[in-house]
Short mmCIF file of C-alpha atoms in Angstrom, two decimals:
data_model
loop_
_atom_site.label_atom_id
_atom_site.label_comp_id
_atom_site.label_asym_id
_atom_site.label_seq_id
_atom_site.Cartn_x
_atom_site.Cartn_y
_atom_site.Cartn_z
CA UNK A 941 0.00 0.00 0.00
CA UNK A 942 2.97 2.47 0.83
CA UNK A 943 4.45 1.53 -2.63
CA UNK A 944 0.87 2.52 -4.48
CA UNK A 945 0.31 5.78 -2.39
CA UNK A 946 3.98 6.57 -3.71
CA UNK A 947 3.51 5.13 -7.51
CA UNK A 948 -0.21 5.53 -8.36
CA UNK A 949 0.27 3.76 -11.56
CA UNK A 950 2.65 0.68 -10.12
CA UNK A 951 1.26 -2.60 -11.18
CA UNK A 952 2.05 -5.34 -8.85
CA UNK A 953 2.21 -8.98 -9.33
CA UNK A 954 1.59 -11.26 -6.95
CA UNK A 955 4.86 -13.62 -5.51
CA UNK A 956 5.88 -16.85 -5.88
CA UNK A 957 6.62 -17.76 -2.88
CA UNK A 958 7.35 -21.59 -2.75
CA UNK A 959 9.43 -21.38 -6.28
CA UNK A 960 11.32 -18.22 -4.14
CA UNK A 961 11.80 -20.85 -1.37
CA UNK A 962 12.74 -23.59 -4.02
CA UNK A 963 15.60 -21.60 -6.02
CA UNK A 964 16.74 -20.40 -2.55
CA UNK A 965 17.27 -23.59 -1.23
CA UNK A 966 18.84 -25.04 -4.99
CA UNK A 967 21.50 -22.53 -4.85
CA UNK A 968 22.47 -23.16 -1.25
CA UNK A 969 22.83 -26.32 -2.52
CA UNK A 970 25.88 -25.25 -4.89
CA UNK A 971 27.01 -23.69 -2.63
CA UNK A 972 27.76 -26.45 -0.42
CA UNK A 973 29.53 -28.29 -2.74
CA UNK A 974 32.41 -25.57 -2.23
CA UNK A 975 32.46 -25.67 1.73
CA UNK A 976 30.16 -26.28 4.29
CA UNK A 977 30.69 -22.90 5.70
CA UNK A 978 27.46 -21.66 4.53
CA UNK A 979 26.06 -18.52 6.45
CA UNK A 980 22.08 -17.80 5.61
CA UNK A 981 21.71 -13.95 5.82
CA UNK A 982 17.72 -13.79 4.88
CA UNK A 983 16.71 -15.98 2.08
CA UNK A 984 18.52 -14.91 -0.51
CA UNK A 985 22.07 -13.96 0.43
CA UNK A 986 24.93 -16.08 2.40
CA UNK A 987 28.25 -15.75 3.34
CA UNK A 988 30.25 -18.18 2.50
CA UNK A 989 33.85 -19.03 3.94
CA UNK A 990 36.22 -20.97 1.05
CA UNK A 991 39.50 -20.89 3.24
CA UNK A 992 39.69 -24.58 3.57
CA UNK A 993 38.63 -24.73 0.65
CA UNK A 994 41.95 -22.87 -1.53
CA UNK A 995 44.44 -25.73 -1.88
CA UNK A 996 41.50 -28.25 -4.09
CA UNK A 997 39.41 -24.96 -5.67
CA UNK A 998 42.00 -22.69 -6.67
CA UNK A 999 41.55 -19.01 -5.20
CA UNK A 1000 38.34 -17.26 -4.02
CA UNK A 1001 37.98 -15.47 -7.60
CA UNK A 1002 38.28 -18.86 -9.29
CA UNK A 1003 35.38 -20.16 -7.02
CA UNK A 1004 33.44 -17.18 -7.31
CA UNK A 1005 33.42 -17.32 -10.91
CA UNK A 1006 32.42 -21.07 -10.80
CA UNK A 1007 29.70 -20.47 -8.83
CA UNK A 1008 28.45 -17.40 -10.86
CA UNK A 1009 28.63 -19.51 -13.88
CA UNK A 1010 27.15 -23.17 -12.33
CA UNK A 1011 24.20 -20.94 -10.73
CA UNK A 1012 22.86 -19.28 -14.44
CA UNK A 1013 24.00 -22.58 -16.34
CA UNK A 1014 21.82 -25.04 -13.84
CA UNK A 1015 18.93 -22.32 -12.08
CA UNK A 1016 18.56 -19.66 -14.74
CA UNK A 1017 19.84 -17.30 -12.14
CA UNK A 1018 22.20 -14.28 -11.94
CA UNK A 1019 24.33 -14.06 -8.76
CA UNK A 1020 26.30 -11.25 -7.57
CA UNK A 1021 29.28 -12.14 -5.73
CA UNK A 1022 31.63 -9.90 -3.29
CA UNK A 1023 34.73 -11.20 -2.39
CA UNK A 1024 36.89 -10.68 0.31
CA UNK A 1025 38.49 -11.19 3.68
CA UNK A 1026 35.97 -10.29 6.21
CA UNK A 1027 32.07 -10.45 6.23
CA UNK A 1028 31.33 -6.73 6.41
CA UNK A 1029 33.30 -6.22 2.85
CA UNK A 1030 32.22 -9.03 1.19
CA UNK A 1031 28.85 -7.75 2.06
CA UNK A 1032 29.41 -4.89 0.36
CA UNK A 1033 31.11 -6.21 -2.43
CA UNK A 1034 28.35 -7.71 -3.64
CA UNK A 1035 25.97 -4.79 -3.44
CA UNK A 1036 28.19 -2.67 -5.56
CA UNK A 1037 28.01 -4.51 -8.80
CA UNK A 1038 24.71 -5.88 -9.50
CA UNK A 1039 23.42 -8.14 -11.19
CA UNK A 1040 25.76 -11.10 -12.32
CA UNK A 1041 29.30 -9.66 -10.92
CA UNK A 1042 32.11 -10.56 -8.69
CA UNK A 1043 33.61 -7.41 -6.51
CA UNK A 1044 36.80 -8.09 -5.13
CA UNK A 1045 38.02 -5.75 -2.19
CA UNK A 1046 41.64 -6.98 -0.81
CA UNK A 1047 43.42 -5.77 2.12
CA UNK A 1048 45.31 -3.78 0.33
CA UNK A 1049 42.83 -2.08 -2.00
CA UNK A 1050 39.68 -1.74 0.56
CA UNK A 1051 41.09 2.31 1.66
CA UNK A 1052 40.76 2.96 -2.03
CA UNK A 1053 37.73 0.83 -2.77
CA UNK A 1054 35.48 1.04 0.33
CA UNK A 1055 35.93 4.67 1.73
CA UNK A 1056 35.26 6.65 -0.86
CA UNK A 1057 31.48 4.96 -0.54
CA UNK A 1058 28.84 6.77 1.24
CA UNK A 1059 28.57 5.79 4.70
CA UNK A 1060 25.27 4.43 4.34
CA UNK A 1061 26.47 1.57 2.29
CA UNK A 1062 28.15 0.15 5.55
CA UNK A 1063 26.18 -3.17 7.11
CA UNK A 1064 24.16 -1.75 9.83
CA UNK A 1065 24.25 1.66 8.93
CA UNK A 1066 20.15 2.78 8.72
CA UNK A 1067 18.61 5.68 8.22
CA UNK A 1068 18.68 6.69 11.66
CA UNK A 1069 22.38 6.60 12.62
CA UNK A 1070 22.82 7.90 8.86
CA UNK A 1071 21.18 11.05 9.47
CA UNK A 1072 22.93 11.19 12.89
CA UNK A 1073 26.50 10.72 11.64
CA UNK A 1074 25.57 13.31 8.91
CA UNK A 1075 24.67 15.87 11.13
CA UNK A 1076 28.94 15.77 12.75
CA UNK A 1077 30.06 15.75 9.27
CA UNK A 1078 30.26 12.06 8.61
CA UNK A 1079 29.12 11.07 4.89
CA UNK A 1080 31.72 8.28 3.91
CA UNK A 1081 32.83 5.55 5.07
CA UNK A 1082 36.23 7.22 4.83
CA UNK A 1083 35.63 9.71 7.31
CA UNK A 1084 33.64 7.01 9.62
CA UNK A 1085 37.07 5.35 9.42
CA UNK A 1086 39.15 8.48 10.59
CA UNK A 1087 36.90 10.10 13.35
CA UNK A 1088 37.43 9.55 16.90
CA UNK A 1089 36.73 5.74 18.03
CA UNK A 1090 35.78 7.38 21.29
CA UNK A 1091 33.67 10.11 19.31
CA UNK A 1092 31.96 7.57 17.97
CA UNK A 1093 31.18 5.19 21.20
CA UNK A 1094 30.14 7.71 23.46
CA UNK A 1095 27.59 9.20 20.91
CA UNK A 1096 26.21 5.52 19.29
CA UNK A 1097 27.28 3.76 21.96
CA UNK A 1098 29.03 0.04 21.36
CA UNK A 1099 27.09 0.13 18.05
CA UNK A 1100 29.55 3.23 17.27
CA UNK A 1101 32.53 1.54 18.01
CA UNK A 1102 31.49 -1.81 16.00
CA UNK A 1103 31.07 0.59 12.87
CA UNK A 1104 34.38 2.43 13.45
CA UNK A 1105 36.22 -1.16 13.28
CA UNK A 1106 34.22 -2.54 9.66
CA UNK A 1107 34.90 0.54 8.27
CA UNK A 1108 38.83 0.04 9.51
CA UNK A 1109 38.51 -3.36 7.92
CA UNK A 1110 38.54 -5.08 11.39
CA UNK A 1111 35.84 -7.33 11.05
CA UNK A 1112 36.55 -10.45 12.95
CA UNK A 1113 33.43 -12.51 13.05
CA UNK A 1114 33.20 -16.01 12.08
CA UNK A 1115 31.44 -17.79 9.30
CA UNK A 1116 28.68 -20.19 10.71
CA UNK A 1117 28.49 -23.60 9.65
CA UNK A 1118 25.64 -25.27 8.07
CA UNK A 1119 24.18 -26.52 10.96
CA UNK A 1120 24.19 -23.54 13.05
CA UNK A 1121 20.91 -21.62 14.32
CA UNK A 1122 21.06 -18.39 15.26
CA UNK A 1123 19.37 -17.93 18.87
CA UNK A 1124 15.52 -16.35 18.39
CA UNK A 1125 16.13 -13.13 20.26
CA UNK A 1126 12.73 -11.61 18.75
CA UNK A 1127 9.34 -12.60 17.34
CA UNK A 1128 7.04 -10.21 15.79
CA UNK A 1129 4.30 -9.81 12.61
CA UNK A 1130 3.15 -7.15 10.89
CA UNK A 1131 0.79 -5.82 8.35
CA UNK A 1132 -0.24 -2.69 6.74
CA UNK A 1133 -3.99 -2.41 6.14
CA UNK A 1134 -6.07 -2.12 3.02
CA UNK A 1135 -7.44 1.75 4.35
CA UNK A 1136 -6.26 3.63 7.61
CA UNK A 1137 -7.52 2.77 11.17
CA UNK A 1138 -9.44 4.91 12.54
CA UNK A 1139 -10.24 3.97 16.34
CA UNK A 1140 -8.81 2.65 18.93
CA UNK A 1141 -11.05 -1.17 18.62
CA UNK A 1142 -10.30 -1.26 15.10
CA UNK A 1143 -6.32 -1.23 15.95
CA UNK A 1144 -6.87 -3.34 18.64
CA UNK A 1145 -8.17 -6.22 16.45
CA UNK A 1146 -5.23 -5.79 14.35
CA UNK A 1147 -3.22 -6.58 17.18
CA UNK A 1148 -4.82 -9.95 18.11
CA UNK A 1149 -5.09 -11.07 14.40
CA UNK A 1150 -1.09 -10.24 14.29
CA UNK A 1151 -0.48 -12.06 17.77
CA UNK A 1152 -2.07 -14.90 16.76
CA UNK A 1153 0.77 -15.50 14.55
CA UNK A 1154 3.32 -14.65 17.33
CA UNK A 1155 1.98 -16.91 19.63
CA UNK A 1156 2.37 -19.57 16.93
CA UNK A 1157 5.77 -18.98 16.89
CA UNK A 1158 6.83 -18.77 19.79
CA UNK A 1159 5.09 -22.41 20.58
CA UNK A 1160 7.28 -23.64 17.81
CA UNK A 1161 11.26 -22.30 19.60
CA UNK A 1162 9.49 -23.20 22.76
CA UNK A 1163 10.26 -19.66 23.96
CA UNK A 1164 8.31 -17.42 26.12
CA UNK A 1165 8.07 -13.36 25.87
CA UNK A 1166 9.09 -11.09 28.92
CA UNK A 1167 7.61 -7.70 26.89
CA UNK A 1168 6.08 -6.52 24.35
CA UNK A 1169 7.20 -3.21 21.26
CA UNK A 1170 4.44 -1.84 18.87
CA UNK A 1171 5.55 0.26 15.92
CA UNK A 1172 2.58 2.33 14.58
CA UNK A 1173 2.85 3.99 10.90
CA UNK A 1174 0.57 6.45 10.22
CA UNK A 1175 -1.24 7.24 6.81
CA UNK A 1176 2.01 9.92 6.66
CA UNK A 1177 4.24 7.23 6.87
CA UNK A 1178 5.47 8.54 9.80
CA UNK A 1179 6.19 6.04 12.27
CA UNK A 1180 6.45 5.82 16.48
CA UNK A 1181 7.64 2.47 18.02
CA UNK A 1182 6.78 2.08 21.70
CA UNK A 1183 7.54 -1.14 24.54
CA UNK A 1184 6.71 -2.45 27.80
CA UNK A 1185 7.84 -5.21 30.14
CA UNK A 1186 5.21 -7.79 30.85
CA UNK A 1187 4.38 -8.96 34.51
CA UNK A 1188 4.82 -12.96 33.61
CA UNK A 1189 6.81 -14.49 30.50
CA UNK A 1190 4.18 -15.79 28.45
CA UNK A 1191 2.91 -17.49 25.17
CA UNK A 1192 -0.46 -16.07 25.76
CA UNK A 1193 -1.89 -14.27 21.97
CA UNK A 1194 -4.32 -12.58 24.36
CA UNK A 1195 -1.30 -11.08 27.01
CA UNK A 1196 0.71 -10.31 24.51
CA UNK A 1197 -2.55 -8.42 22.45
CA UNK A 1198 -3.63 -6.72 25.49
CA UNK A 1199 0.18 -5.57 26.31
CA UNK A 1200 0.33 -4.39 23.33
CA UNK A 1201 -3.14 -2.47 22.99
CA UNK A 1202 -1.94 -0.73 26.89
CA UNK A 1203 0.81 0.48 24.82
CA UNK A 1204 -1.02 1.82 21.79
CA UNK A 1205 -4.04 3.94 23.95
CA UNK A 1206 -1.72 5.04 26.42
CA UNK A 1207 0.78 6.66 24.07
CA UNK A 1208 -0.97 7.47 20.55
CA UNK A 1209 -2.63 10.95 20.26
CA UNK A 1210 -4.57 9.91 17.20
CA UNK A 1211 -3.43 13.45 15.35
CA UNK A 1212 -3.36 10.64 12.25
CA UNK A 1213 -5.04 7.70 11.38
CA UNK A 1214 -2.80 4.57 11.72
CA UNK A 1215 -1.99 2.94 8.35
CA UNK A 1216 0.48 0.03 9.67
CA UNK A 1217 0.82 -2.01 12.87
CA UNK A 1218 3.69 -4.55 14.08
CA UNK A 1219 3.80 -6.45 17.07
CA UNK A 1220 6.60 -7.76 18.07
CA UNK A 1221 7.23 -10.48 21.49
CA UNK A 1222 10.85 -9.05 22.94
CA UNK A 1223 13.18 -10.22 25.54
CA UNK A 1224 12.43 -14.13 24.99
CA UNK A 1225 13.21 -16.70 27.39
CA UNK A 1226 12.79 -20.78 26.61
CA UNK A 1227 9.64 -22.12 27.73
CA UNK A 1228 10.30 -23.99 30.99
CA UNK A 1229 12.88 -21.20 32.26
CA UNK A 1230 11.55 -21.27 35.68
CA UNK A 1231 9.45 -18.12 37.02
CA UNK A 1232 9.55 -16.32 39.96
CA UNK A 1233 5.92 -16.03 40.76
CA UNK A 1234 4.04 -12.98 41.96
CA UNK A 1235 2.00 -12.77 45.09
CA UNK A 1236 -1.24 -11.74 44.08
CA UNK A 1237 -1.44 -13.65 40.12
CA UNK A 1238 -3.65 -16.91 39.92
CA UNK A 1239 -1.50 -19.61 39.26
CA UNK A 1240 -4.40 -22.11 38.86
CA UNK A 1241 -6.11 -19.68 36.37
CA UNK A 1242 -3.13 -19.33 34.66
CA UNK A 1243 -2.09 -23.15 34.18
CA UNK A 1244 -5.81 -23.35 33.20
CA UNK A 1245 -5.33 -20.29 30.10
CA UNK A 1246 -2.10 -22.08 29.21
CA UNK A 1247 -4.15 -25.42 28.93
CA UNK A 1248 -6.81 -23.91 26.99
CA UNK A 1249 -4.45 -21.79 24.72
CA UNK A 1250 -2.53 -25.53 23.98
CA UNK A 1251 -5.64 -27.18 22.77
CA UNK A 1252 -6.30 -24.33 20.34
CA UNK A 1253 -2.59 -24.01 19.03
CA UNK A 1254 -3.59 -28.13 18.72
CA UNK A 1255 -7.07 -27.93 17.11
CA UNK A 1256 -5.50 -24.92 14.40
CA UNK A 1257 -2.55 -27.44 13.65
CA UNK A 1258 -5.01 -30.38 12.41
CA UNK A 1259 -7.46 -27.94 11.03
CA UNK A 1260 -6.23 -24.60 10.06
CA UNK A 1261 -5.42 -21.18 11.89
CA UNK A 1262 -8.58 -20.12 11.16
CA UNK A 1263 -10.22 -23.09 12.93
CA UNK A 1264 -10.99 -21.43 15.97
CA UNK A 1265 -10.84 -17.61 16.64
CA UNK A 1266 -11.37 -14.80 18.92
CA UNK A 1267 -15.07 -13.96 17.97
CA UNK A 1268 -13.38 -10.07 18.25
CA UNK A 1269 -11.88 -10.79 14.92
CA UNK A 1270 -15.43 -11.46 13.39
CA UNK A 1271 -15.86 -8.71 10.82
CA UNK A 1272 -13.43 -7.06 8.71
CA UNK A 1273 -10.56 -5.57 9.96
CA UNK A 1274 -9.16 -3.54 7.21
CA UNK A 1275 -6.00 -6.45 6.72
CA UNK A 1276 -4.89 -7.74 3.48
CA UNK A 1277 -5.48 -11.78 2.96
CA UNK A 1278 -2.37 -13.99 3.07
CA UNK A 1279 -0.56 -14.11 -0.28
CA UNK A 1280 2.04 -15.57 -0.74
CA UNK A 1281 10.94 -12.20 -13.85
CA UNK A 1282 14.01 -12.03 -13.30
CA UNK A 1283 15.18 -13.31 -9.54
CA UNK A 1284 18.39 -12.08 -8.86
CA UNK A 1285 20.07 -14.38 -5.86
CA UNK A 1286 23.18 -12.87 -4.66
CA UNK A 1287 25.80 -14.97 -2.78
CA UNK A 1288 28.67 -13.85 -0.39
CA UNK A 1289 31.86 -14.97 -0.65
CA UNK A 1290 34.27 -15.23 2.69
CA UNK A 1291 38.27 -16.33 2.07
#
């Protein structure tokens, strides 16, 4: 909906999400056959560390040409490929030639290559610190690279200092294996509606449609959620983002909705309707952490919501999420149904 308020004429085509799944997996798959240092970053991008891999493959370039060429001759695909010797730079590397290219950035070349870039090409540079830096003078990644390391902690805090070292090349994190699972640290869902919200109970269903989700989720990492952050975009696209602790860790769609409507009335001054809502479940725990419990909460109530909210998560998985519902969500509520050229794949190179 953004996209259409911004481009009245766009036409959009719907995705294809299980071939998008498919291709995603089948280049993973050559991938692998060049190390099993294979680092997801979303679906459609990986790092990929080749060190071991040298002495039998010939050098990173070699390999990244290989797999540029294997990719389009067996998928149809175009990959673009940054190589280099940390993950922050071959990050970029690939995002600077696009599509169906190889970057290389070297030790010895990155000064030349890299800081001359504006600083917003940097991993984990947003908006927000973008338009922070900018305001002290800080456009490139050059001049990231040359201000004060202390400058730069005391005003972004330890996020500051992380960006003053990948701009210094000084990257030191690992390539993950195959097998490895990055811990859930955050679970949230989001939507923007079909027209603007424009009370208070018309939000609020948005929230426990959206938490339905999160609940789901959570069931399946067998975490629990210690608080709750909204973001609210308005029909400006302006957006506020707001969070609270919870009393209890919990699973619960209906704490976790009711958190998060608290939030919303207590906090939104309604000079716009709301266009866009996200829930998210923060500061997770796993499931049978134990709890401290608090003097005046009914523990036999509770056990008996958490038995009741177990047979529904069981009754949706045999017969669909919309099984069983909160008779709230009868009615519209403004949401979009569930839908699931050229696809450009890129792949990230590590040696």
């Amino acid at each position: 909906m953004e996209a259409r308020q911004k481009c009245p004429g766009l036409i959009m085509v719907p995705p294809q999400y299980e071939q998008y799944l498919k291709y995603s997996k089948l280049t993973r798959e050559i991938y692998q056959r060049y190390t099993d240092q294979v680092e997801p970053y979303g679906m459609d991008e990986c790092w990929l560390d080749v060190t071991g891999s040298l002495g039998v493959c010939g050098s990173a370039l070699s390999i990244a040409e290989e797999i540029r060429r294997t990719t389009r001759e067996e998928l149809g695909l175009t990959v673009s490929i940054g190589v280099s010797y940390n993950k922050i730079f071959a990050k970029l590397g690939s995002d600077m030639k696009k599509p169906d290219a190889i970057t290389v950035i070297n030790r010895c070349d990155y000064q030349e290559k890299v800081w001359p870039l504006p600083v917003s090409d940097l991993f984990y540079v947003g908006r927000a610190t973008d338009k922070k830096l900018s305001r002290y003078g800080i456009r490139t990644i050059g001049e990231l690279a040359r201000a004060p390391r202390d400058f730069l902690k005391s005003t972004l805090g330890k996020n500051g200092e992380m960006l003053w070292f990948f701009a210094n090349g000084e990257d030191l994190s690992r390539v993950m294996p195959n097998d490895f699972q990055s811990p859930v640290k955050s679970i949230g869902h989001g939507t923007t509606c079909i027209s603007d919200l424009e009370t208070n109970d018309e939000v609020w269903k948005v929230m426990l449609h959206l938490t339905q989700d999160i609940s789901h989720r959570l069931r399946v990492h067998d975490m629990k959620a210690n608080g709750v952050q909204i973001t609210v975009k308005d029909n400006t696209l302006s957006y506020r983002q707001y969070q609270t602790q919870l009393p209890m860790a919990t699973q619960s769609p209906m704490e976790i909705a009711s958190a998060a409507r608290h939030l919303f009335e207590n906090n939104y001054d309604w000079h716009t309707f709301v266009r866009a809502v996200t829930v998210r479940a923060i500061n997770l725990e796993p499931k049978f952490m134990p709890q401290q419990l608090m003097l005046f909460d009914d523990a036999a109530r509770r056990a008996r919501l958490e038995k009741l909210d177990d047979t529904i998560e069981t009754i949706r998985g045999r017969f669909g999420k919309w099984s069983i519902y909160s008779a709230s969500l009868l009615g519209s509520m403004k949401t979009s149904g569930d839908s699931s050229h050229e696809v450009i794949m890129p792949g990230i190179m590590y040696a």
